PDB file of C-alpha atoms in Angstrom:
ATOM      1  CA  UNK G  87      17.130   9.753  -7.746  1.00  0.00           C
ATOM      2  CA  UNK G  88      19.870   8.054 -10.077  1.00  0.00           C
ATOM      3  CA  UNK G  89      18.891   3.997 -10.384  1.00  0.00           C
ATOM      4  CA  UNK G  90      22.041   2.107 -11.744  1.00  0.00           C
ATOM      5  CA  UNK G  91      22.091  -1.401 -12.524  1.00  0.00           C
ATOM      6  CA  UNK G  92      25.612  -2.622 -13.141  1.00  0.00           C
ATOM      7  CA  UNK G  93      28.014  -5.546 -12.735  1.00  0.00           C
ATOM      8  CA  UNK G  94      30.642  -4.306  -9.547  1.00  0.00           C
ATOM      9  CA  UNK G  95      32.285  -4.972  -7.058  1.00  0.00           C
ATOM     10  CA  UNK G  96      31.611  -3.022  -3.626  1.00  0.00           C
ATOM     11  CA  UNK G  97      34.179  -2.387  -0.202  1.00  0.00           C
ATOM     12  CA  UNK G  98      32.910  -0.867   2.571  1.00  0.00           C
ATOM     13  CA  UNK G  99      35.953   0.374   4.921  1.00  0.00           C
ATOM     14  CA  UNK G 100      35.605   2.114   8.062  1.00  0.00           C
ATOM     15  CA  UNK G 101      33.366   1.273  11.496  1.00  0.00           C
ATOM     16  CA  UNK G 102      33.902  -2.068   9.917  1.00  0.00           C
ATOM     17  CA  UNK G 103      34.844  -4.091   6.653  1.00  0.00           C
ATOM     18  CA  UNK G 104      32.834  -5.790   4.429  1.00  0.00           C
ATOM     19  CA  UNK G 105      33.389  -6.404   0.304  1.00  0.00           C
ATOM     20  CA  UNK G 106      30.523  -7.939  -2.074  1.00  0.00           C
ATOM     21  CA  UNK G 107      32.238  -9.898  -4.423  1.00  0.00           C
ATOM     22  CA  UNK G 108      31.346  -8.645  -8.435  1.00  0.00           C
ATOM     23  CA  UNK G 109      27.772  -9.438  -9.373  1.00  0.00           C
ATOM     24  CA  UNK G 110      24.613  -7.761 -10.947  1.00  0.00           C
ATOM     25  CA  UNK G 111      23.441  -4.740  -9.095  1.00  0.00           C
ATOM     26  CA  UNK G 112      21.281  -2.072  -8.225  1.00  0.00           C
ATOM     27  CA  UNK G 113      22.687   1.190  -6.986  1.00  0.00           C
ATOM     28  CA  UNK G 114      20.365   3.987  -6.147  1.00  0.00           C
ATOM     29  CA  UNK G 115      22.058   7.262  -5.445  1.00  0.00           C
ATOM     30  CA  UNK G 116      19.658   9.195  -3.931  1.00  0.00           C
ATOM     31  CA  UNK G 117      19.668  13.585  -3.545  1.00  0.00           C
ATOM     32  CA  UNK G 118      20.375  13.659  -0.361  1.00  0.00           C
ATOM     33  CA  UNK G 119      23.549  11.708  -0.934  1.00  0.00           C
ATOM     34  CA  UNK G 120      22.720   8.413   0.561  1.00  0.00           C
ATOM     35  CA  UNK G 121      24.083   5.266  -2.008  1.00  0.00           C
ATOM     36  CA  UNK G 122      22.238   1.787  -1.410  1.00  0.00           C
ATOM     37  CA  UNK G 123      23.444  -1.086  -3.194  1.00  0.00           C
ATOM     38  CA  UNK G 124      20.750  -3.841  -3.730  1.00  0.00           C
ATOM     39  CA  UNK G 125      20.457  -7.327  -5.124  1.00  0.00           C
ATOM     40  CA  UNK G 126      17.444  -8.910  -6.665  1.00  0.00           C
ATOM     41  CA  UNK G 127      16.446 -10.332  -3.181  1.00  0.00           C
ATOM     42  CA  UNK G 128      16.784  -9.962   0.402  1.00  0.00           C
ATOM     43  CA  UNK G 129      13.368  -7.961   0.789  1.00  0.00           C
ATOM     44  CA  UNK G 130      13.984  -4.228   1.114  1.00  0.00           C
ATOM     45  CA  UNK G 131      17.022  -4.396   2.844  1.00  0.00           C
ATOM     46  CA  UNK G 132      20.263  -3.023   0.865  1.00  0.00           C
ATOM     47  CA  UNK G 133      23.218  -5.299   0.784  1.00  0.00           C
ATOM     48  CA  UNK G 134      25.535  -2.518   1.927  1.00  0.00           C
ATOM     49  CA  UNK G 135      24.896   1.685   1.705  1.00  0.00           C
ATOM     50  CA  UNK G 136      26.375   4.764   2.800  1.00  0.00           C
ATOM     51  CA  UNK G 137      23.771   7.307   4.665  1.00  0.00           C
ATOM     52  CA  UNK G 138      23.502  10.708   4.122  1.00  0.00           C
ATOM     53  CA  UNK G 139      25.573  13.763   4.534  1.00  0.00           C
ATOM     54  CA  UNK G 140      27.868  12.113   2.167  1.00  0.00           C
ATOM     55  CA  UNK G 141      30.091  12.819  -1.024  1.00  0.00           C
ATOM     56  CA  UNK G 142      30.505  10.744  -4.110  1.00  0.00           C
ATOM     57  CA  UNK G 143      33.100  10.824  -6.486  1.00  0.00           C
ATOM     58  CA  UNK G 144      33.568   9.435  -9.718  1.00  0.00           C
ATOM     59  CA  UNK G 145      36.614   8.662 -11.189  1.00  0.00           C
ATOM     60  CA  UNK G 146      38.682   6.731 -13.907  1.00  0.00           C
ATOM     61  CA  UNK G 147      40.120   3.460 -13.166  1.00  0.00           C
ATOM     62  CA  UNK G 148      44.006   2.834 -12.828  1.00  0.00           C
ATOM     63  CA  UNK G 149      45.532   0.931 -15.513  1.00  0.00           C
ATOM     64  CA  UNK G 150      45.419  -2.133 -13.320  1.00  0.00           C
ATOM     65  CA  UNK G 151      41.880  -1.456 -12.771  1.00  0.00           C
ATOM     66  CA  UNK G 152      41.316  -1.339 -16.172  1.00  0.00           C
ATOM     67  CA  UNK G 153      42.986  -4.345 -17.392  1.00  0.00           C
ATOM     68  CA  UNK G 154      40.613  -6.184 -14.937  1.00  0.00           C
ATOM     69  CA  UNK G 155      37.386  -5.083 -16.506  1.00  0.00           C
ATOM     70  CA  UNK G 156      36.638  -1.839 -14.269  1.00  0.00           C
ATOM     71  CA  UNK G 157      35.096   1.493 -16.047  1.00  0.00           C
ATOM     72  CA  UNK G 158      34.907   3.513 -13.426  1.00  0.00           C
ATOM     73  CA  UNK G 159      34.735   3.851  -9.941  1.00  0.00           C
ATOM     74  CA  UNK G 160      32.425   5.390  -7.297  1.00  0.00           C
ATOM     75  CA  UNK G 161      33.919   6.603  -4.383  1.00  0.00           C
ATOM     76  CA  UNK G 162      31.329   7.426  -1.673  1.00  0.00           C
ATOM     77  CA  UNK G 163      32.844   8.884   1.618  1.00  0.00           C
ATOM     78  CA  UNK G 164      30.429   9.630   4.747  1.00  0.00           C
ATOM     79  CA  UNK G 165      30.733  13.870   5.415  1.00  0.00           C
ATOM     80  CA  UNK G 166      30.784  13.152   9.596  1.00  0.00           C
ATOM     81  CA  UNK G 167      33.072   9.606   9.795  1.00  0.00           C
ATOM     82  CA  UNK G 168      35.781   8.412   7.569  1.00  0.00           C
ATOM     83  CA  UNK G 169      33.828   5.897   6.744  1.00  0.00           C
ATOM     84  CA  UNK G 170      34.329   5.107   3.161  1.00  0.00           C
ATOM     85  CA  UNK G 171      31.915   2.630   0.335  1.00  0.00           C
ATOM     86  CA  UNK G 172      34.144   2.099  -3.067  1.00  0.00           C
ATOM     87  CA  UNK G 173      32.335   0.633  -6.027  1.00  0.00           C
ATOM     88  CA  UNK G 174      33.873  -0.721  -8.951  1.00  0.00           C
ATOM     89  CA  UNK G 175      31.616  -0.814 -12.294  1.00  0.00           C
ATOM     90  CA  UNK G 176      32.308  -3.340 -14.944  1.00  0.00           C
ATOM     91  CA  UNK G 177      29.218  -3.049 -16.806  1.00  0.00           C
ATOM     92  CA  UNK G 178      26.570  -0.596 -16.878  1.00  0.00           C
ATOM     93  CA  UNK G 179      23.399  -1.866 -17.897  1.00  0.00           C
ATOM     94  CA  UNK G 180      20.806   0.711 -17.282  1.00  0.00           C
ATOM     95  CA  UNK G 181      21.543   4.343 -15.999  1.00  0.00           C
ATOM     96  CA  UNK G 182      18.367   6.781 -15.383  1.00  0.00           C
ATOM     97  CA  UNK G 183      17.766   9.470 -12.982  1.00  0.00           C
ATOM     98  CA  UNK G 184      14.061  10.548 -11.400  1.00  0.00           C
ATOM     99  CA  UNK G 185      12.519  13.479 -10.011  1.00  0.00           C
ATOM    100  CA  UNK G 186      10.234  12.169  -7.183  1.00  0.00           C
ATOM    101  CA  UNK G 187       9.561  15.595  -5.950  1.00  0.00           C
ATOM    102  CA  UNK G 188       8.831  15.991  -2.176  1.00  0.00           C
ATOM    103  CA  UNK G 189       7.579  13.276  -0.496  1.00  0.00           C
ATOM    104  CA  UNK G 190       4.537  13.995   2.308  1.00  0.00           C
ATOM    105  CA  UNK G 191       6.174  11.678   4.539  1.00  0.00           C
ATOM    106  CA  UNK G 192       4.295   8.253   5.630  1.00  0.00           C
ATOM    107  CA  UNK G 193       1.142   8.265   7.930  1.00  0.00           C
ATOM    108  CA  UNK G 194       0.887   5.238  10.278  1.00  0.00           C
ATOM    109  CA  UNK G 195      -2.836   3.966  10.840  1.00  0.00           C
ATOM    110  CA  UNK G 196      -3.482   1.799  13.822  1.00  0.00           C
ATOM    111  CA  UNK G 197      -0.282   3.189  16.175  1.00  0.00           C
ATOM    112  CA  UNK G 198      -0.378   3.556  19.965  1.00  0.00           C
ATOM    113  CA  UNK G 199      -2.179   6.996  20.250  1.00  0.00           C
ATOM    114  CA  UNK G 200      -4.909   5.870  17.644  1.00  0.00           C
ATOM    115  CA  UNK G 201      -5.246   2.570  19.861  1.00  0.00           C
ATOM    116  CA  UNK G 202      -5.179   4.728  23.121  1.00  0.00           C
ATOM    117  CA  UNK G 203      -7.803   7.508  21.842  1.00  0.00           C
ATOM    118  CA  UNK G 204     -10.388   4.564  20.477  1.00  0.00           C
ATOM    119  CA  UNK G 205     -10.021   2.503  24.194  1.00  0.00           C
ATOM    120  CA  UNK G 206     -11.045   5.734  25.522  1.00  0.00           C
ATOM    121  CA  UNK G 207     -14.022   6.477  23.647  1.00  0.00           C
ATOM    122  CA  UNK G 208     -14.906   2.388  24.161  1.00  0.00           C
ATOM    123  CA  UNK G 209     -13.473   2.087  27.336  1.00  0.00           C
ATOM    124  CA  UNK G 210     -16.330  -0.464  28.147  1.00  0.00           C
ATOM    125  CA  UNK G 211     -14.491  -3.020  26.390  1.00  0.00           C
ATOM    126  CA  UNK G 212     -12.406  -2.910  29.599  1.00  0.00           C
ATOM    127  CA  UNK G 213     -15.523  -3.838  31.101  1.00  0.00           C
ATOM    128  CA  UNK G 214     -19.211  -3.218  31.511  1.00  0.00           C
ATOM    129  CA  UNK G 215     -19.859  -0.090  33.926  1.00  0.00           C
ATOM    130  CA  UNK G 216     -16.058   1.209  33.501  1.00  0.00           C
ATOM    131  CA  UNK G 217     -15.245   5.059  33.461  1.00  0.00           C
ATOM    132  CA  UNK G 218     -13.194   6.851  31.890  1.00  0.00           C
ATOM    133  CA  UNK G 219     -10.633   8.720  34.642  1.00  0.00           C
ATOM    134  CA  UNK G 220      -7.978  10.426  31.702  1.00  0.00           C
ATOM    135  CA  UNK G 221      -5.449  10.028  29.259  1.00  0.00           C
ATOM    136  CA  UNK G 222      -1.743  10.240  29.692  1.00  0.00           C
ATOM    137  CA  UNK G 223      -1.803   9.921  33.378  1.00  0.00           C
ATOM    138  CA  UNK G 224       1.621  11.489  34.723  1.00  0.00           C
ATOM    139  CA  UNK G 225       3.727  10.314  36.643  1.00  0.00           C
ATOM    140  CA  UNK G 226       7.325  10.771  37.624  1.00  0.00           C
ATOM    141  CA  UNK G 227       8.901   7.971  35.132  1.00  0.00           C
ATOM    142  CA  UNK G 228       6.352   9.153  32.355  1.00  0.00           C
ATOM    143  CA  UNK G 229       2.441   8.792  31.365  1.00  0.00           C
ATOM    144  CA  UNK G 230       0.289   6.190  31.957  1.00  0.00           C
ATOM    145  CA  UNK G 231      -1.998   5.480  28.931  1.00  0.00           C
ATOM    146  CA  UNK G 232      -4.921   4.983  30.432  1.00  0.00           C
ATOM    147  CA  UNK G 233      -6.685   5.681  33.716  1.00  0.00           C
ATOM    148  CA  UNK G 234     -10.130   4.523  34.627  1.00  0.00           C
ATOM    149  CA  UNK G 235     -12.080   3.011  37.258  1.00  0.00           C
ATOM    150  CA  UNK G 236     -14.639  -0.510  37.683  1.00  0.00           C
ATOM    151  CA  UNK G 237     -17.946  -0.134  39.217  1.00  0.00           C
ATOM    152  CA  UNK G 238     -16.613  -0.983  42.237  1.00  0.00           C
ATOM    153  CA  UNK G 239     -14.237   1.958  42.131  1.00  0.00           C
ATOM    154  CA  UNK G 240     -10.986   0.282  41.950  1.00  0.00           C
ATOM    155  CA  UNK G 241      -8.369   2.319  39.629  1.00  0.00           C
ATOM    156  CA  UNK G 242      -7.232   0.692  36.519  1.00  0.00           C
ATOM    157  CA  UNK G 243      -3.954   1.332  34.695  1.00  0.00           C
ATOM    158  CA  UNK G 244      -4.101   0.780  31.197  1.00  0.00           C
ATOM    159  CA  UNK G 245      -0.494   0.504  29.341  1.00  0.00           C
ATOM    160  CA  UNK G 246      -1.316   0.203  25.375  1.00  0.00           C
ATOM    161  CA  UNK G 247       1.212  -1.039  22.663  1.00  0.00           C
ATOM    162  CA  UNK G 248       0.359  -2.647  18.819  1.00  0.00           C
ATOM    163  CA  UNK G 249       2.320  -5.242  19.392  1.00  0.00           C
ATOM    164  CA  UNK G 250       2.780  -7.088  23.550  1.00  0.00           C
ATOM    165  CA  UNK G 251       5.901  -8.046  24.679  1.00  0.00           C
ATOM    166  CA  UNK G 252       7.976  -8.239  28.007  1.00  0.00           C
ATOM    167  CA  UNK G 253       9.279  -4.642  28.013  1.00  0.00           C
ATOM    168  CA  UNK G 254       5.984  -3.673  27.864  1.00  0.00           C
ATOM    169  CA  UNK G 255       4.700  -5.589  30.847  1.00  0.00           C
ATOM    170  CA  UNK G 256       7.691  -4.559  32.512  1.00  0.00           C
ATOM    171  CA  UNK G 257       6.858  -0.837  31.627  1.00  0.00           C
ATOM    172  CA  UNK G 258       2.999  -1.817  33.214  1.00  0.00           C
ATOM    173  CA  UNK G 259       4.809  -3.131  36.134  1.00  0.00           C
ATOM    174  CA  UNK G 260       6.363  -0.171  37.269  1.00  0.00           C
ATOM    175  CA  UNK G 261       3.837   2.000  36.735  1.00  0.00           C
ATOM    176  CA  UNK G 262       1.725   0.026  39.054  1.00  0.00           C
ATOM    177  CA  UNK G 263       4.335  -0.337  41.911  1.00  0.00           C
ATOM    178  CA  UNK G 264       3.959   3.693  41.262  1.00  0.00           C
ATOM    179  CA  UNK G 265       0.721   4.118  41.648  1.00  0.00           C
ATOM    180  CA  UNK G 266      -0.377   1.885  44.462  1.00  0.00           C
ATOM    181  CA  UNK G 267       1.903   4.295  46.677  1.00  0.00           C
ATOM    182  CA  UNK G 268      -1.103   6.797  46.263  1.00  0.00           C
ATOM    183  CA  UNK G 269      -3.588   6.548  48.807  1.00  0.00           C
ATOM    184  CA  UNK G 270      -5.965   8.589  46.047  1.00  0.00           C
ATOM    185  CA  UNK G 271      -5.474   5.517  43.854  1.00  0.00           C
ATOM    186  CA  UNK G 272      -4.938   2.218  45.843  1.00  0.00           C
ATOM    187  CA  UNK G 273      -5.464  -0.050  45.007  1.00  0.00           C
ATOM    188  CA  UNK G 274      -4.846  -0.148  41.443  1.00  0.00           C
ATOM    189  CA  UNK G 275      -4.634  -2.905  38.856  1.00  0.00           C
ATOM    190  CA  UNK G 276      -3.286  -3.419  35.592  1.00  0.00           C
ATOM    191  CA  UNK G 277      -4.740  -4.304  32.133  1.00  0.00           C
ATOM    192  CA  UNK G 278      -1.877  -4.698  28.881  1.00  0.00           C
ATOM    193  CA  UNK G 279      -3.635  -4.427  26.359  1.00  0.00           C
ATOM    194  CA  UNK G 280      -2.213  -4.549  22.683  1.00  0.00           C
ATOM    195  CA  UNK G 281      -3.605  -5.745  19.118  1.00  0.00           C
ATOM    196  CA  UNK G 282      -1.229  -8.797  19.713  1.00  0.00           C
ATOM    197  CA  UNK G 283       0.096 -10.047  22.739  1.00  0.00           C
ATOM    198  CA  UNK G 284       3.476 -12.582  22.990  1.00  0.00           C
ATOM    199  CA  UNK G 285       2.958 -15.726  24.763  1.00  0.00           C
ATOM    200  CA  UNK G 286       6.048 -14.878  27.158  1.00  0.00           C
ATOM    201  CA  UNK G 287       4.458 -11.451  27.453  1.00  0.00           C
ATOM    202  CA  UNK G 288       1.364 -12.927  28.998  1.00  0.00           C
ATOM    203  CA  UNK G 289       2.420 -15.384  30.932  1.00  0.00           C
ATOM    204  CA  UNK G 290       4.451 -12.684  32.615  1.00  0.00           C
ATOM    205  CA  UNK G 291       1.722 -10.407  33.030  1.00  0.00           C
ATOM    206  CA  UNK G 292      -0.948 -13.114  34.355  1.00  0.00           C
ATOM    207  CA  UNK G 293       1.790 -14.379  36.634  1.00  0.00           C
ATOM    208  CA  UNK G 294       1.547 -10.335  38.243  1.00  0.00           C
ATOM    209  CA  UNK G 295      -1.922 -10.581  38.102  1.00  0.00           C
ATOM    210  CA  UNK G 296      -2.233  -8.271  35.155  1.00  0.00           C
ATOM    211  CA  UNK G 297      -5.361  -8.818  32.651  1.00  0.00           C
ATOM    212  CA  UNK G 298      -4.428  -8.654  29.112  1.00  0.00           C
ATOM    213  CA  UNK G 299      -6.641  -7.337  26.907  1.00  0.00           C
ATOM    214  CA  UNK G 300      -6.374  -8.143  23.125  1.00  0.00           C
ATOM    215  CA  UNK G 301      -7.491  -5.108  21.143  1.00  0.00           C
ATOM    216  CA  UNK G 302      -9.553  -5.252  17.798  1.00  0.00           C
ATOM    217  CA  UNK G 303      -8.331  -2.408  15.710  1.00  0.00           C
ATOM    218  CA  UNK G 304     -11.116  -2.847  12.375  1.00  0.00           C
ATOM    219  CA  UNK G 305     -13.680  -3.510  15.130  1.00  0.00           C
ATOM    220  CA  UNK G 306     -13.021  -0.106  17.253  1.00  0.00           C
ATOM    221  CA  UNK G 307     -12.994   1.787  13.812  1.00  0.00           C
ATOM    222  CA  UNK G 308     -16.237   0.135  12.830  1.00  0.00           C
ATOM    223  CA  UNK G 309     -14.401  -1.352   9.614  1.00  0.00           C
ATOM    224  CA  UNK G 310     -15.241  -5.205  11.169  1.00  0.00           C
ATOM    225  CA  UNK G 311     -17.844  -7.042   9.197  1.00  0.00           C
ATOM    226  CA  UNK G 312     -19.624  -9.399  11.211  1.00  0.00           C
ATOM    227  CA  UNK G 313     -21.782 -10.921   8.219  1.00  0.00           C
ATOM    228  CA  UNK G 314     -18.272 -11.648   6.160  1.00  0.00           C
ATOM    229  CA  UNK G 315     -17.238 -13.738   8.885  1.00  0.00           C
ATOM    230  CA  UNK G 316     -16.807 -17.850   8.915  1.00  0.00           C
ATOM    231  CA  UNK G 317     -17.093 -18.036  12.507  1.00  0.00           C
TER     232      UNK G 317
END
């Protein structure tokens, strides 16, 4: 990875148009080919970037160019579009380039299958006497997280997210009209149940007579600490 911080100017032309007017930057050319352009701010977001397959050029400036202050300029063009990113360098403060080696990649902690596989081992926290009917229930517009059945033997539907909203209530929804077609399964209720849950989501879901079901993530894993607690 090359890390650039310089003074410049940056147009983007293609898909659309944008231009940052000249200021203090970071440019990161990375090996794939990807340029991001980054100010001291904003979070991790770049300000404006080419992704790779692309091809960067360097090049002199015209006299023009020149006259106004420009050393050279980076012309990055996308290998698929014609999209194009042209920076113009004033003033180079700091120039370096890294080996980061391969990366492993990121593993997520705490995503829907971990959620789904713990509710299964603990599905009493659906309720006392609950079973456990399976995972990944199919169905003909795609898996239901979790089946199991109450005491009573009524089937319960289990749809499982990290964080609740509408779509996922919605998803719930038609799962259930699914599944109370089966004579095997009807009647069968619904529980969403996520680690948060939006207000709109639930007051959607309660208004279908689904049970949400707020999921403790430390607590499943056994990482909660009741003594630390104030309340």
């Amino acid at each position: 990875m090359r890390l650039v911080i310089a003074t410049c100017s940056v147009t983007y032309s293609g898909r659309l148009n944008a231009h940052l007017a000249q200021a203090r930057r970071l440019l990161m050319v990375k090996a794939d080919g990807a340029v991001l352009i980054h100010s001291d701010g904003g979070s991790y977001k770049p300000l404006n970037w080419m992704s790779a397959p692309a091809t960067m050029r360097v090049s002199a400036p015209d006299d023009e160019a020149a006259e106004a202050g420009v050393q050279e300029i980076w012309t990055v063009t996308a290998d698929k579009t014609d999209d194009t990113l042209r920076i113009l360098l004033s003033e180079i403060h700091h120039d370096s380039e890294h080996d980061l080696g391969r990366d492993p990649g990121l593993v997520k902690d705490g995503v829907e299958s971990d959620l789904q596989r713990l509710l299964a081992e603990q599905i009493e926290l659906l309720g006392s006497g609950h079973q456990l009917i399976r995972r990944e229930h199919p169905t003909p517009i795609g898996p239901v997280d979790i089946l199991a059945r109450t005491p009573a033997g009524t089937t319960v539907a289990v749809e499982l997210k990290r964080r609740g909203d509408i779509d996922g209530v919605e998803q719930l929804t038609r799962y259930l009209e699914l599944l109370n077609r089966d004579p095997l399964l009807s009647p069968v209720r619904g529980v969403f149940a996520a680690q948060q849950i939006k207000p709109q989501a639930r007051t959607l879901a309660e208004d279908r007579g689904i049970e949400c079901l707020v999921l403790d993530y430390d607590a499943m894993r056994g990482l909660d600490d009741a003594d630390s607690r104030l309340f």
